[in-house]
């Protein structure tokens, strides 16, 4: 349940960010940390909880893809 | 990865060392990567109470079901919760019988439903650890800002340090902890320092990549017997954590005793809405009963690291991912789910 995924912020408007997860654009609330377009962020349950480095973003993106593959069997 | 570290971990021949992870995502990643097979038999990885769904008592599930059956009321939840067995079935069973249950990706999605259907009361099943509590704080912020009167929370929010303290005091057979990564994003690594000092145990904050986990295990072996906290995930976790999120949690929630499956009531291990906001609570206090669905189920001992999943007589036979008998087999972060799917 504590799974968080990372992506790149595309834009921020009225406290809501559009975050790019490998081409999948998702809206996430930005109320717990200040973010700007171009930032890489960690999103948990629809809320940005932290900024991350691009390197960490790449690692977590790969990890999530592997976990999804494993879940599909 | 440094081949010296890999060789050390494979050939380690010192005293048996027991390392506990208390993060469901770590549990899942350790199983997925097959890390156990890369370690000496003298390095034991054990899963602790790191899956919030797994540690939720049946009284809470029963309360969710009772709410979902009320007229003009919808129980809103993360998907993980739907299959967890209560005393008489799960939320999914109740849904099949006509109870109103809605699954969402984010608690904040509830705002939209509440505005579209003002005649319906939406109760969010607010389960989680320190990572998720700030999300509920943000939901409360929006409920108040938008003056929404048809959302309430049924909380089962828990915090990690008291339960780690419980495990150390009652189990006493853990030599080091892989500290939970995403919990630490919010709390900061410093939250584990008092526990490290109290029990003279090392805590290593770890990332989720296989190599990061192996490095953290190596560090825990080298730090054995030292009451210290090492942060091997510094690009994401800081010492102080997300202070803005901490302030939001402090604003809406206050600590209180909470009941954990298999461990009973642990002082100040839960978070509850503050008195000021009690009108937004759907009856979260005193949900303490924990009914065991199958008397042979040993989830409680698995959760505390007393036994491994494989030592439960139901594991892989009567209890499978299709027909779970206990919460550890339900959640994708549960120890039994991961041990079984990794086989």
Coordinates of C-alpha atoms in Angstrom, one line a residue:
Chain A
X1 CA 0.0 0.0 0.0
X2 CA 2.9 2.3 0.5
X3 CA 4.0 1.8 -3.1
X4 CA 5.0 5.1 -4.7
X5 CA 5.8 5.6 -8.3
X6 CA 7.9 8.3 -9.9
X7 CA 7.4 10.5 -13.0
X8 CA 8.2 13.9 -14.5
X9 CA 6.0 16.9 -13.8
X10 CA 4.7 18.5 -17.0
X11 CA 2.7 21.4 -15.5
X12 CA 1.3 22.6 -12.3
X13 CA -2.0 24.5 -12.0
X14 CA -4.0 25.3 -8.8
X15 CA -2.2 22.7 -6.7
X16 CA -2.6 19.9 -9.2
X17 CA 0.3 18.6 -11.3
X18 CA 0.2 16.6 -14.5
X19 CA 2.8 13.9 -14.1
X20 CA 4.2 11.8 -16.9
X21 CA 4.7 8.1 -16.0
X22 CA 6.3 6.7 -19.1
X23 CA 3.8 8.4 -21.4
X24 CA 0.8 7.8 -19.1
X25 CA -0.2 11.3 -17.9
X26 CA -1.8 11.3 -14.4
X27 CA -3.0 14.2 -12.3
X28 CA -1.5 14.4 -8.8
X29 CA -2.0 16.8 -5.9
X30 CA 1.0 18.9 -5.1
X31 CA 0.0 20.0 -1.6
X32 CA 2.8 18.2 0.3
X33 CA 5.8 19.6 -1.6
X34 CA 6.6 22.4 -3.9
X35 CA 7.2 21.3 -7.5
X36 CA 7.8 22.8 -10.9
X37 CA 7.7 21.5 -14.4
X38 CA 10.7 19.3 -15.2
X39 CA 10.9 18.0 -11.6
X40 CA 10.9 14.3 -11.0
X41 CA 8.6 13.3 -8.2
X42 CA 7.4 10.4 -6.2
X43 CA 3.6 10.0 -6.2
X44 CA 1.6 8.0 -3.7
X45 CA -2.1 7.5 -3.8
X46 CA -2.6 10.5 -6.1
X47 CA -0.4 12.9 -4.1
X48 CA 3.2 14.0 -4.7
X49 CA 5.1 13.1 -1.6
X50 CA 8.7 14.0 -2.6
X51 CA 11.0 15.2 -5.3
X52 CA 13.5 12.6 -6.6
X53 CA 16.5 12.6 -8.9
X54 CA 16.2 11.4 -12.5
X55 CA 18.4 8.4 -11.7
X56 CA 16.0 7.3 -9.0
X57 CA 13.0 7.9 -11.3
X58 CA 14.6 5.6 -13.9
X59 CA 15.2 2.9 -11.3
X60 CA 11.7 3.1 -9.8
X61 CA 10.1 3.1 -13.3
X62 CA 12.0 -0.1 -14.1
X63 CA 11.1 -1.6 -10.8
X64 CA 7.4 -0.9 -11.2
X65 CA 7.4 -2.4 -14.6
X66 CA 9.1 -5.6 -13.3
X67 CA 6.6 -5.9 -10.4
X68 CA 3.7 -5.5 -12.8
X69 CA 5.2 -8.3 -15.0
X70 CA 5.6 -10.5 -12.0
X71 CA 2.0 -9.8 -10.8
X72 CA 0.7 -10.8 -14.3
X73 CA 2.7 -14.0 -14.0
Chain B
X1 CA 27.5 -4.5 -8.1
X2 CA 30.7 -5.1 -6.2
X3 CA 31.5 -8.8 -6.6
X4 CA 33.2 -8.7 -3.2
X5 CA 29.9 -7.9 -1.6
X6 CA 28.1 -10.6 -3.5
X7 CA 30.7 -13.1 -2.6
X8 CA 30.6 -12.0 1.1
X9 CA 26.8 -12.4 1.2
X10 CA 26.9 -15.8 -0.5
X11 CA 29.8 -17.2 1.6
X12 CA 29.0 -15.6 5.0
X13 CA 29.8 -18.1 7.7
X14 CA 29.5 -16.1 10.9
X15 CA 26.7 -16.3 13.5
X16 CA 23.2 -16.6 12.0
X17 CA 21.9 -13.1 11.4
X18 CA 18.1 -12.3 11.2
X19 CA 17.2 -9.2 9.2
X20 CA 13.6 -8.0 9.2
X21 CA 12.0 -5.8 6.5
X22 CA 9.0 -3.8 7.6
X23 CA 7.9 -2.5 4.2
X24 CA 5.5 -4.3 2.0
X25 CA 7.3 -3.1 -1.1
X26 CA 10.6 -4.4 0.2
X27 CA 8.9 -7.7 0.9
X28 CA 7.6 -7.9 -2.7
X29 CA 11.0 -6.9 -4.2
X30 CA 13.0 -9.4 -2.1
X31 CA 10.7 -12.2 -3.4
X32 CA 10.6 -11.0 -7.0
X33 CA 14.4 -10.7 -7.3
X34 CA 15.1 -14.0 -5.6
X35 CA 17.5 -12.2 -3.2
X36 CA 17.2 -15.0 -0.6
X37 CA 18.9 -17.4 -3.1
X38 CA 21.9 -15.0 -3.3
X39 CA 22.5 -15.2 0.4
X40 CA 24.3 -17.6 2.7
X41 CA 21.8 -19.8 4.7
X42 CA 23.1 -18.0 7.7
X43 CA 21.5 -14.7 6.6
X44 CA 17.8 -15.0 7.3
X45 CA 15.4 -12.4 5.8
X46 CA 12.1 -12.2 7.7
X47 CA 9.1 -10.2 6.9
X48 CA 7.7 -8.0 9.7
X49 CA 4.4 -6.0 10.1
X50 CA 5.0 -3.8 7.0
X51 CA 1.8 -4.4 5.1
X52 CA -1.0 -2.1 6.5
X53 CA -3.8 -4.3 5.1
X54 CA -2.3 -7.4 6.7
X55 CA -2.2 -5.8 10.2
X56 CA -5.8 -4.6 10.1
X57 CA -8.1 -6.4 12.5
X58 CA -11.4 -8.0 11.5
X59 CA -13.4 -5.5 13.6
X60 CA -12.3 -2.8 11.2
X61 CA -13.3 -4.9 8.1
X62 CA -16.7 -5.7 9.8
X63 CA -17.2 -2.0 10.4
X64 CA -16.5 -1.2 6.8
X65 CA -19.0 -3.8 5.7
X66 CA -21.7 -2.5 8.1
X67 CA -21.2 1.0 6.7
X68 CA -21.4 -0.2 3.1
X69 CA -24.7 -1.8 3.8
X70 CA -26.3 1.4 5.1
X71 CA -28.8 3.3 3.0
X72 CA -27.5 6.2 1.0
X73 CA -23.9 5.4 2.0
X74 CA -20.9 4.3 0.0
X75 CA -17.8 2.8 1.4
X76 CA -14.7 4.0 -0.5
X77 CA -11.5 2.1 -0.4
X78 CA -8.2 1.2 -2.0
X79 CA -8.5 -2.1 -4.0
X80 CA -6.2 -4.0 -1.5
X81 CA -8.9 -3.9 1.2
X82 CA -11.7 -5.5 -0.8
X83 CA -10.6 -9.1 -0.4
X84 CA -9.5 -9.0 3.2
X85 CA -11.7 -11.4 5.2
X86 CA -13.7 -10.0 8.1
X87 CA -15.7 -12.1 10.6
X88 CA -18.3 -12.9 8.0
X89 CA -16.8 -12.4 4.6
X90 CA -15.0 -9.6 2.8
X91 CA -16.0 -6.2 1.4
X92 CA -16.1 -7.9 -2.1
X93 CA -18.6 -10.4 -0.7
X94 CA -20.7 -7.6 0.7
X95 CA -20.6 -5.8 -2.6
X96 CA -21.9 -8.9 -4.4
X97 CA -24.8 -8.9 -2.0
X98 CA -25.7 -5.3 -2.8
X99 CA -23.6 -3.2 -0.4
X100 CA -22.2 0.0 -1.9
X101 CA -18.4 -0.2 -2.2
X102 CA -16.3 2.0 -4.5
X103 CA -12.7 1.4 -5.3
X104 CA -10.4 4.4 -6.0
X105 CA -6.8 5.2 -6.9
X106 CA -6.6 8.2 -4.6
X107 CA -8.6 9.2 -1.5
X108 CA -8.9 12.7 -3.2
X109 CA -11.1 11.1 -5.9
X110 CA -13.8 10.9 -3.2
X111 CA -14.2 14.7 -3.4
X112 CA -15.6 14.5 -6.9
X113 CA -18.1 11.7 -6.0
X114 CA -19.3 13.6 -2.9
X115 CA -19.9 16.8 -5.0
X116 CA -21.8 14.9 -7.7
X117 CA -24.0 13.0 -5.2
X118 CA -24.7 15.2 -2.2
X119 CA -27.5 12.8 -1.1
X120 CA -24.9 10.0 -0.5
X121 CA -22.5 9.8 2.5
X122 CA -19.1 8.6 1.4
X123 CA -17.0 6.9 4.1
X124 CA -13.3 6.4 3.2
X125 CA -11.6 3.3 4.6
X126 CA -8.5 5.2 5.6
X127 CA -5.9 2.5 6.1
X128 CA -2.2 3.1 6.0
X129 CA 1.1 3.9 7.5
X130 CA 3.1 7.2 7.7
X131 CA 3.3 7.3 3.9
X132 CA -0.5 7.5 3.4
X133 CA -1.6 9.5 6.4
X134 CA -0.5 12.9 4.8
X135 CA -2.8 12.0 1.9
X136 CA -5.7 11.8 4.3
X137 CA -4.6 15.1 5.8
X138 CA -4.8 16.6 2.4
X139 CA -8.3 15.1 1.9
X140 CA -9.4 16.7 5.2
X141 CA -7.9 20.0 4.0
X142 CA -10.0 19.9 0.9
X143 CA -13.2 18.7 2.7
X144 CA -12.9 21.8 4.9
X145 CA -11.9 24.2 2.1
X146 CA -14.8 23.0 -0.1
X147 CA -17.2 22.8 2.8
X148 CA -18.1 19.2 1.9
X149 CA -20.4 17.6 4.5
X150 CA -20.9 14.1 3.0
X151 CA -17.4 12.6 3.4
X152 CA -16.2 10.9 6.6
X153 CA -13.1 8.7 7.4
X154 CA -13.1 5.3 9.1
X155 CA -9.5 5.3 10.1
X156 CA -7.0 2.5 10.7
X157 CA -3.9 4.5 10.6
X158 CA -0.7 3.2 12.1
X159 CA 2.9 4.3 12.7
X160 CA 6.0 2.2 12.5
X161 CA 8.2 3.0 15.5
X162 CA 5.9 1.6 18.3
X163 CA 5.4 -1.7 16.4
X164 CA 9.1 -2.1 15.8
X165 CA 9.6 -1.5 19.5
X166 CA 7.0 -4.2 20.2
X167 CA 8.7 -6.7 17.9
X168 CA 12.1 -6.0 19.5
X169 CA 10.7 -6.3 23.0
X170 CA 8.5 -9.3 22.4
X171 CA 10.3 -11.3 19.7
X172 CA 13.8 -10.4 20.5
X173 CA 15.3 -12.3 17.7
X174 CA 16.0 -9.6 15.1
X175 CA 19.6 -8.4 14.5
X176 CA 18.8 -5.5 12.2
X177 CA 16.1 -3.8 10.3
X178 CA 15.7 -2.7 6.7
X179 CA 13.9 0.5 7.4
X180 CA 10.8 1.2 5.3
X181 CA 11.8 3.4 2.3
X182 CA 8.6 5.3 1.5
X183 CA 7.6 5.7 5.2
X184 CA 11.1 7.2 5.7
X185 CA 10.4 9.7 2.9
X186 CA 7.8 11.3 5.1
X187 CA 9.3 10.6 8.6
X188 CA 12.9 11.0 7.8
X189 CA 15.6 8.5 8.7
X190 CA 16.0 10.1 12.2
X191 CA 12.7 8.6 13.4
X192 CA 14.5 5.2 13.8
X193 CA 17.4 6.6 15.9
X194 CA 15.7 6.1 19.3
X195 CA 14.9 2.5 18.5
X196 CA 18.4 1.8 17.3
X197 CA 19.9 3.2 20.5
X198 CA 17.3 1.5 22.8
X199 CA 17.9 -2.0 21.3
X200 CA 21.5 -1.6 20.1
X201 CA 20.4 -2.6 16.6
X202 CA 21.3 -1.2 13.2
X203 CA 18.6 0.3 10.9
X204 CA 19.4 0.8 7.2
X205 CA 17.1 2.9 5.1
X206 CA 17.1 1.1 1.8
X207 CA 16.0 1.7 -1.8
X208 CA 14.0 -0.8 -3.7
X209 CA 16.4 -2.0 -6.4
X210 CA 17.8 -5.4 -5.9
X211 CA 21.4 -4.1 -5.7
X212 CA 20.3 -1.4 -3.2
X213 CA 18.7 -4.1 -1.0
X214 CA 21.8 -6.3 -1.2
X215 CA 24.0 -3.3 -0.2
X216 CA 21.7 -2.6 2.7
X217 CA 21.8 -6.3 3.9
X218 CA 25.6 -6.1 3.7
X219 CA 25.7 -2.9 5.7
X220 CA 23.4 -4.5 8.4
X221 CA 25.8 -7.4 8.8
X222 CA 28.7 -5.1 9.1
X223 CA 26.8 -2.9 11.6
X224 CA 25.6 -5.8 13.7
X225 CA 25.4 -4.9 17.4
X226 CA 25.6 -1.2 16.7
X227 CA 22.7 1.0 17.6
X228 CA 22.9 3.2 14.6
X229 CA 20.9 4.4 11.6
X230 CA 22.4 4.4 8.1
X231 CA 20.7 6.0 5.2
X232 CA 21.5 4.2 1.9
X233 CA 18.7 5.9 0.0
X234 CA 19.8 9.5 0.5
X235 CA 18.7 10.8 -2.9
X236 CA 15.0 10.3 -1.8
X237 CA 15.1 10.1 2.0
X238 CA 16.5 12.9 4.2
X239 CA 17.2 12.9 7.8
X240 CA 14.3 15.2 8.7
X241 CA 11.8 13.8 6.1
X242 CA 9.0 15.8 4.5
X243 CA 8.3 18.4 7.1
X244 CA 5.4 19.9 5.3
X245 CA 3.7 16.5 5.2
X246 CA 4.5 16.0 8.9
X247 CA 2.9 19.4 9.7
X248 CA -0.3 18.5 7.8
X249 CA -0.6 15.2 9.7
X250 CA -0.1 17.0 13.0
X251 CA -2.8 19.5 12.1
X252 CA -5.5 16.8 11.6
X253 CA -4.4 13.7 13.5
X254 CA -3.3 12.8 17.0
X255 CA -1.6 9.6 18.3
X256 CA -3.6 6.9 20.2
X257 CA -3.5 3.2 21.0
X258 CA -4.2 0.9 18.1
X259 CA -4.8 -2.8 17.8
X260 CA -2.5 -4.8 15.4
X261 CA -3.4 -8.3 14.1
X262 CA -1.4 -10.7 16.1
X263 CA 0.1 -8.2 18.5
X264 CA -2.9 -6.7 20.3
X265 CA -3.1 -3.1 21.4
X266 CA 0.2 -1.1 21.1
X267 CA 0.3 2.3 22.9
X268 CA 0.4 5.3 20.6
X269 CA 0.8 3.2 17.5
X270 CA -2.3 4.6 15.7
X271 CA -3.4 8.0 14.4
X272 CA -6.9 9.4 14.9
X273 CA -8.7 12.5 13.8
X274 CA -8.3 15.2 16.4
X275 CA -11.2 16.1 18.6
X276 CA -11.9 19.3 16.5
X277 CA -12.5 17.1 13.5
X278 CA -14.4 14.2 15.2
X279 CA -17.6 15.0 13.2
X280 CA -15.7 13.7 10.2
X281 CA -15.0 10.3 11.9
X282 CA -17.2 7.4 11.0
X283 CA -16.6 5.4 14.3
X284 CA -12.9 4.5 14.3
X285 CA -12.4 4.1 18.0
X286 CA -12.5 0.7 19.8
X287 CA -12.3 -1.5 16.7
X288 CA -10.2 -4.0 18.5
X289 CA -11.7 -7.5 17.9
X290 CA -9.7 -9.8 15.7
X291 CA -11.7 -12.9 14.6
X292 CA -9.6 -15.6 13.0
X293 CA -11.3 -17.1 9.9
X294 CA -9.5 -20.4 10.0
X295 CA -8.1 -21.5 13.3
X296 CA -5.1 -23.0 11.7
X297 CA -4.2 -19.7 10.1
X298 CA -0.9 -18.4 11.6
X299 CA -0.9 -14.9 10.0
X300 CA -0.3 -13.3 13.4
X301 CA 3.0 -15.2 13.9
X302 CA 4.1 -14.6 10.3
X303 CA 3.5 -10.8 10.8
X304 CA 5.8 -10.7 13.7
X305 CA 8.5 -12.8 12.2
X306 CA 8.0 -15.6 14.7
X307 CA 7.5 -18.1 11.9
X308 CA 8.0 -18.0 8.1
X309 CA 5.1 -18.3 5.7
X310 CA 6.2 -21.8 4.8
X311 CA 5.8 -22.9 8.4
X312 CA 2.1 -22.2 8.4
X313 CA 0.2 -25.5 7.8
X314 CA -2.2 -23.7 5.4
X315 CA 0.4 -22.1 3.2
X316 CA 0.0 -23.1 -0.4
X317 CA -2.6 -25.7 0.4
X318 CA -5.8 -24.4 2.0
X319 CA -4.5 -20.9 1.8
X320 CA -3.6 -19.7 -1.7
X321 CA -3.8 -16.3 -3.6
X322 CA -7.1 -17.5 -5.1
X323 CA -8.6 -18.6 -1.7
X324 CA -6.7 -16.6 1.0
X325 CA -7.5 -17.6 4.6
X326 CA -5.6 -14.7 6.1
X327 CA -4.6 -11.2 5.2
X328 CA -0.9 -12.0 4.6
X329 CA -2.1 -14.0 1.5
X330 CA -4.5 -11.3 0.3
X331 CA -2.3 -8.3 -0.2
X332 CA 0.3 -8.1 -2.9
X333 CA 2.6 -6.8 -0.1
X334 CA 1.8 -9.6 2.2
X335 CA 4.6 -12.0 3.2
X336 CA 2.6 -15.2 2.3
X337 CA 1.4 -13.8 -1.1
X338 CA 5.0 -13.0 -2.0
X339 CA 6.5 -16.2 -0.7
X340 CA 4.0 -18.2 -2.6
X341 CA 4.2 -16.3 -5.9
X342 CA 8.0 -16.4 -5.8
X343 CA 8.1 -20.2 -5.7

